[in-house]
PDB file of C-alpha atoms in Angstrom:
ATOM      1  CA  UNK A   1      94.703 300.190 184.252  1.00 88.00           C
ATOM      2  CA  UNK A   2      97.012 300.463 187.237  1.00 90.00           C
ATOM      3  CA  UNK A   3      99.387 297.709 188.219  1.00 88.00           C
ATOM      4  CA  UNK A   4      96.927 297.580 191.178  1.00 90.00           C
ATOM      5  CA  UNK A   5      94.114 296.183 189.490  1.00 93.00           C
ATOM      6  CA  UNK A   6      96.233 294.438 186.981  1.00 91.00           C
ATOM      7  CA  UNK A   7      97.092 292.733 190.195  1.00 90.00           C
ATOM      8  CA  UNK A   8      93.311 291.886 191.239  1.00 93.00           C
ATOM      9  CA  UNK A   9      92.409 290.073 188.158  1.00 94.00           C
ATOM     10  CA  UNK A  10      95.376 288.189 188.654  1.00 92.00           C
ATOM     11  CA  UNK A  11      94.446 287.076 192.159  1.00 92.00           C
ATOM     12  CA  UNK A  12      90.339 287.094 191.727  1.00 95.00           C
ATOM     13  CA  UNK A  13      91.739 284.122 188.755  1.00 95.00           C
ATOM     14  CA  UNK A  14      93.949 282.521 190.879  1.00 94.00           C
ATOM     15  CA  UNK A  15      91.416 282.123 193.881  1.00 95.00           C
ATOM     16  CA  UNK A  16      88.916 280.866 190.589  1.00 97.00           C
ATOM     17  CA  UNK A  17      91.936 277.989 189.163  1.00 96.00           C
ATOM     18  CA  UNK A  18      92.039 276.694 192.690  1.00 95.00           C
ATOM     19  CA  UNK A  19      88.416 276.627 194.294  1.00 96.00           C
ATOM     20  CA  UNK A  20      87.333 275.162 191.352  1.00 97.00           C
ATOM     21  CA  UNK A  21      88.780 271.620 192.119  1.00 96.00           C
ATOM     22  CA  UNK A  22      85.987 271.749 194.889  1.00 97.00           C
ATOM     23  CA  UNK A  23      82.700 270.528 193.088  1.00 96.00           C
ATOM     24  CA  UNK A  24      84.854 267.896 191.636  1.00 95.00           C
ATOM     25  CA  UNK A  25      86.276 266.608 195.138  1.00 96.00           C
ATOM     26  CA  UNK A  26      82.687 266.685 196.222  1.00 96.00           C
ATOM     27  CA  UNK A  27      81.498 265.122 193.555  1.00 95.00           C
ATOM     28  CA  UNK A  28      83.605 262.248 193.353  1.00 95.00           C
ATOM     29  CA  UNK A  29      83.216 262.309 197.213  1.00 95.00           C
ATOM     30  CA  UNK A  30      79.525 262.158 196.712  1.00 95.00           C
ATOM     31  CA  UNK A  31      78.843 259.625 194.022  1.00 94.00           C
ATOM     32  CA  UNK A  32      81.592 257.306 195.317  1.00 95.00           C
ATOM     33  CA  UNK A  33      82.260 257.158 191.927  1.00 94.00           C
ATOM     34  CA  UNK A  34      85.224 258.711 189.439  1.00 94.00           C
ATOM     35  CA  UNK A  35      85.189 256.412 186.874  1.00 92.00           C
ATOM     36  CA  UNK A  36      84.452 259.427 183.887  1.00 93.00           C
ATOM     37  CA  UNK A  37      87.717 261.610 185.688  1.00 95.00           C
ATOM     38  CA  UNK A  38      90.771 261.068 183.886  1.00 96.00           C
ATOM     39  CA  UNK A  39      94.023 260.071 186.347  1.00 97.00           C
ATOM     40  CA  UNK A  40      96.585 260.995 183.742  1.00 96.00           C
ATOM     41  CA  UNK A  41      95.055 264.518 183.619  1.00 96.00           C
ATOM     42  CA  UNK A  42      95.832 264.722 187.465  1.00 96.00           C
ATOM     43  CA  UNK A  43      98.861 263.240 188.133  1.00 98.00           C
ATOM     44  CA  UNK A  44     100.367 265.744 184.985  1.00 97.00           C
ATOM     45  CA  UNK A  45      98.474 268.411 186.721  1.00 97.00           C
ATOM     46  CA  UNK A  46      99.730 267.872 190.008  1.00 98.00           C
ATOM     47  CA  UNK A  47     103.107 267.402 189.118  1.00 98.00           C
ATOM     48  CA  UNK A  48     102.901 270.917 186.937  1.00 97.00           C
ATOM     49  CA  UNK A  49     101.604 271.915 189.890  1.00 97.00           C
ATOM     50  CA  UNK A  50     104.093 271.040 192.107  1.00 98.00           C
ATOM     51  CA  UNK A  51     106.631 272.862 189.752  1.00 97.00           C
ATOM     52  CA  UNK A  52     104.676 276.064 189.798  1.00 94.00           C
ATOM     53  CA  UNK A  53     105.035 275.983 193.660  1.00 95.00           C
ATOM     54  CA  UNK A  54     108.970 274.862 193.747  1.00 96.00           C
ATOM     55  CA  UNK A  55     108.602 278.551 191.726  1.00 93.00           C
ATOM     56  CA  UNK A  56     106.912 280.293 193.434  1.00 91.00           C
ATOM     57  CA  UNK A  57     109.161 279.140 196.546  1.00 96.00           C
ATOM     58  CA  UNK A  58     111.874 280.507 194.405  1.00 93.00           C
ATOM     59  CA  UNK A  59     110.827 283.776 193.414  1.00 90.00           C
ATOM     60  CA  UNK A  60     109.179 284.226 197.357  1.00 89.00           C
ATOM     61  CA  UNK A  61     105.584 285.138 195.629  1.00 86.00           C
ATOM     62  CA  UNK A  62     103.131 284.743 198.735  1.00 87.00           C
ATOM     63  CA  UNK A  63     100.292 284.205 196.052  1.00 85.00           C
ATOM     64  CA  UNK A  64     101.805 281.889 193.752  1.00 88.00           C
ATOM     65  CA  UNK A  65     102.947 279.377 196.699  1.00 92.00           C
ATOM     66  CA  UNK A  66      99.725 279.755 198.700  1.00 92.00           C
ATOM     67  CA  UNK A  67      97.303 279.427 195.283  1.00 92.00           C
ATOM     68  CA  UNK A  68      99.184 276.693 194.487  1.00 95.00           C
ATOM     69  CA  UNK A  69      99.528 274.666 197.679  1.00 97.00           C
ATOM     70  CA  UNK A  70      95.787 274.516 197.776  1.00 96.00           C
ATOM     71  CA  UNK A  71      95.231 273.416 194.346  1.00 97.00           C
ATOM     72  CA  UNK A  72      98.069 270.544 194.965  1.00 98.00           C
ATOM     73  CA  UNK A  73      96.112 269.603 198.145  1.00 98.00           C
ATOM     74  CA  UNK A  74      92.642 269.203 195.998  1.00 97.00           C
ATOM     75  CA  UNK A  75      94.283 267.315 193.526  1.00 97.00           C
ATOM     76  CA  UNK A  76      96.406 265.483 195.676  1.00 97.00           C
ATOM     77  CA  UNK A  77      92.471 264.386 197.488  1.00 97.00           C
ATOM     78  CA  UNK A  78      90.681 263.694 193.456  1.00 97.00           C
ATOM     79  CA  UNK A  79      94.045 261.824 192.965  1.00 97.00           C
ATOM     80  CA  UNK A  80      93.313 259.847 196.233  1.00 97.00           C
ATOM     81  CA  UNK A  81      90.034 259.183 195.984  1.00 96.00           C
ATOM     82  CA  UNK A  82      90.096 258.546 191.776  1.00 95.00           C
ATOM     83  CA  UNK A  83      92.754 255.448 193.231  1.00 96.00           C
ATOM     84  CA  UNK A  84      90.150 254.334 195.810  1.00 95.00           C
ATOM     85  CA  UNK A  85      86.700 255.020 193.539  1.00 91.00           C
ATOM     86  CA  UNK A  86      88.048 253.698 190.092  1.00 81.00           C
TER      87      UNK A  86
ATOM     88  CA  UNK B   1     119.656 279.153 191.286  1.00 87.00           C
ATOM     89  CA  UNK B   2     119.697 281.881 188.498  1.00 90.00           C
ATOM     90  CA  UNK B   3     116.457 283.905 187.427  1.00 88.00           C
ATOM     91  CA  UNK B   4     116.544 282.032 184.046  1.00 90.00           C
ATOM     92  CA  UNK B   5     116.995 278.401 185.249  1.00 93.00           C
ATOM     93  CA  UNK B   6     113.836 279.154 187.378  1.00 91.00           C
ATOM     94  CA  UNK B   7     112.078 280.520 184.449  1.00 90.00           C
ATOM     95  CA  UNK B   8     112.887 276.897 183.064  1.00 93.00           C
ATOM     96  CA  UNK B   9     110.901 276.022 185.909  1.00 94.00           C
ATOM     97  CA  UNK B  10     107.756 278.114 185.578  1.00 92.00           C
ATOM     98  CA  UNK B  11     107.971 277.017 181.460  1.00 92.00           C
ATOM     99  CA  UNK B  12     107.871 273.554 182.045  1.00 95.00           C
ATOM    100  CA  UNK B  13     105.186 273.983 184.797  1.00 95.00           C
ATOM    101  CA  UNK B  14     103.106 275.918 182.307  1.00 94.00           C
ATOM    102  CA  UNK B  15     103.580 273.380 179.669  1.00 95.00           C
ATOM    103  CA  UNK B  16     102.388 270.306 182.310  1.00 97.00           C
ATOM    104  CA  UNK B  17      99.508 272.312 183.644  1.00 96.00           C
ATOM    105  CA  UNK B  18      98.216 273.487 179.753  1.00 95.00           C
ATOM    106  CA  UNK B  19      98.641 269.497 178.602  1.00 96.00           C
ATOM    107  CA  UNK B  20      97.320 267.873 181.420  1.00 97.00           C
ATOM    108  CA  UNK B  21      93.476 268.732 180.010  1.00 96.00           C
ATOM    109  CA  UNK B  22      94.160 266.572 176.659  1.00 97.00           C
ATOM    110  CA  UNK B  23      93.829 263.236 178.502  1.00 96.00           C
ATOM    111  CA  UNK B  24      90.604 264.783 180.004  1.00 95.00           C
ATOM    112  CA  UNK B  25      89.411 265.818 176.569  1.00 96.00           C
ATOM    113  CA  UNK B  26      90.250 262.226 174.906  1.00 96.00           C
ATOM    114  CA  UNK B  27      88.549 260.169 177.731  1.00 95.00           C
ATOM    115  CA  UNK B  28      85.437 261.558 177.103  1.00 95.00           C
ATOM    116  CA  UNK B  29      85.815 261.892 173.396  1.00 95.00           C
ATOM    117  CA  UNK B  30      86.060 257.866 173.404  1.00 95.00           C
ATOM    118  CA  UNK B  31      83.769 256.967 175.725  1.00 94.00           C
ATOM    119  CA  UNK B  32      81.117 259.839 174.624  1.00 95.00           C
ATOM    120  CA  UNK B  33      80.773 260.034 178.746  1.00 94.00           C
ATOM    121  CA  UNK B  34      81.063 262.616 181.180  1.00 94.00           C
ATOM    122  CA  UNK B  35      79.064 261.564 183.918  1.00 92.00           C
ATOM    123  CA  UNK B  36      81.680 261.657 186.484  1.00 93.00           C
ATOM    124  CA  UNK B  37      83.408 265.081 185.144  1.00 95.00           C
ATOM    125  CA  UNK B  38      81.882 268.165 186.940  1.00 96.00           C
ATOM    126  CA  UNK B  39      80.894 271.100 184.812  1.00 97.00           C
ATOM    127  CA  UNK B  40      80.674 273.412 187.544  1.00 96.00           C
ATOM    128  CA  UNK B  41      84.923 273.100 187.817  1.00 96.00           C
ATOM    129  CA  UNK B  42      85.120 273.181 184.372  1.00 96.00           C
ATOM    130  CA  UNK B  43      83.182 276.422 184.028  1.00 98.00           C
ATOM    131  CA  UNK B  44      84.705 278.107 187.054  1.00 97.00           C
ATOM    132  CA  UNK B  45      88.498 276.905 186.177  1.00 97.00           C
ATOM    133  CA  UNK B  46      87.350 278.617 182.639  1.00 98.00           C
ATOM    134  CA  UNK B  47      86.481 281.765 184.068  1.00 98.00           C
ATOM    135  CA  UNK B  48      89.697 281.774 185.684  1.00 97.00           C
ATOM    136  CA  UNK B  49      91.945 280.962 182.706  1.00 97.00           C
ATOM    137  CA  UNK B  50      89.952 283.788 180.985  1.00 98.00           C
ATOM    138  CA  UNK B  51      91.236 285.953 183.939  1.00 96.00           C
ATOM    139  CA  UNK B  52      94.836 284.831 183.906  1.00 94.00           C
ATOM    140  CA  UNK B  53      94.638 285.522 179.722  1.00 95.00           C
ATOM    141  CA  UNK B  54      93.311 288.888 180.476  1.00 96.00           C
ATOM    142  CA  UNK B  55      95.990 289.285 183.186  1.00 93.00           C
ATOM    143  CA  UNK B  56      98.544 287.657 180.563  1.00 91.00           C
ATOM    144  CA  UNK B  57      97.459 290.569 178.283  1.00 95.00           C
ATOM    145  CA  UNK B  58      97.601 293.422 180.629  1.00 93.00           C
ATOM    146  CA  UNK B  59     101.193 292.501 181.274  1.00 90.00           C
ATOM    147  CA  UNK B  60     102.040 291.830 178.056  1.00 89.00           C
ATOM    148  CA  UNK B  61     103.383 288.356 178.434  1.00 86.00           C
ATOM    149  CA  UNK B  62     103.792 286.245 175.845  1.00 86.00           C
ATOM    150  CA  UNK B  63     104.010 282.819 178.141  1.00 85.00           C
ATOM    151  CA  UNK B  64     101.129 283.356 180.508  1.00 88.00           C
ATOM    152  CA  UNK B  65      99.080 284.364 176.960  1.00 92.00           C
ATOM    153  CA  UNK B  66     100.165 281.691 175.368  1.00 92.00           C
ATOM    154  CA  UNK B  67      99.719 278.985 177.782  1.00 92.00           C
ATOM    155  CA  UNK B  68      96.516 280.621 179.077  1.00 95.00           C
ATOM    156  CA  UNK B  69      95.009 280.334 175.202  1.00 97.00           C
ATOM    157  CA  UNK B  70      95.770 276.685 175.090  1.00 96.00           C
ATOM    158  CA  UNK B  71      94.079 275.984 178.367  1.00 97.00           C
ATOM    159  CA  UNK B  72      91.224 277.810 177.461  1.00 98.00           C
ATOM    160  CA  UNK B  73      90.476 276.273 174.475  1.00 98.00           C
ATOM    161  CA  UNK B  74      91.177 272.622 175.804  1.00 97.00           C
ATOM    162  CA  UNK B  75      88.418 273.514 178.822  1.00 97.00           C
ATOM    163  CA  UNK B  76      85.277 274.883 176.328  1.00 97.00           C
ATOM    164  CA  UNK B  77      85.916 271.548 174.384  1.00 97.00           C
ATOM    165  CA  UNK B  78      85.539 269.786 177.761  1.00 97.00           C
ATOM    166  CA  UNK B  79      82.737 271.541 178.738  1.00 97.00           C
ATOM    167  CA  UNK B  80      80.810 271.215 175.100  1.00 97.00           C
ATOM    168  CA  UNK B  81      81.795 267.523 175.387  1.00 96.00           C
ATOM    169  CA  UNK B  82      80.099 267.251 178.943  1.00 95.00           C
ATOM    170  CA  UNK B  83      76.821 269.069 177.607  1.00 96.00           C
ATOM    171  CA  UNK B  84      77.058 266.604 175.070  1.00 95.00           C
ATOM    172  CA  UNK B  85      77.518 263.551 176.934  1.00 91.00           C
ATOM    173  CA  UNK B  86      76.112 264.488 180.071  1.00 81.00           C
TER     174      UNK B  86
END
């Protein structure tokens, strides 16, 4: 394989890791209800999260900060509305 | 900073982001529930760690193999536990 399309799978995952807090914001969202989502899982997340951005910052990767700015965003929201829907 | 100390970075970032899924896992493992949890983020997250492993591979790095096995593994028993206890 060429470092080309070693590079696609790497961003056709990272576009899956972060869209796929969407069905859970909209669920929550939905049933007014996130009783069954655990909080500790997201804060850890989001702070891991945070870190993978403060290195992605550092090393100027364009697709490590942007992936991971919108997956701290929609866990920063489950986060929000796990508080408000306990 | 130096290249290593933001390695440190990325590490710990990997760890947070691999660990985060156990409190997931044991919430529903005690409360046999997993009404709230959605299963179509768990299954497209999954997809995507699969993608990152195979990435991980392809480069030939041991940390985003590693870290990209343990998330793996902690998602399929989160989304056999949510079959289970739907």
């Amino acid at each position: 394989m060429t470092p080309w399309q070693i590079e696609i799978i790497g961003l056709v995952a990272a576009v899956l890791t972060t869209f796929a807090f969407v069905p859970q914001v909209l669920k929550i969202w939905r049933n007014k209800n996130a009783a069954g989502v655990s909080l500790t899982m997201y804060l850890v997340l989001f702070t891991g999260i945070l870190l993978w951005l403060a290195y992605g910052i550092l090393l100027d990767r364009l697709a490590i900060i942007l992936a991971n700015s919108v997956t701290a965003c929609l866990q920063l929201i489950i986060i929000v509305l796990k508080l408000k829907h306990r």
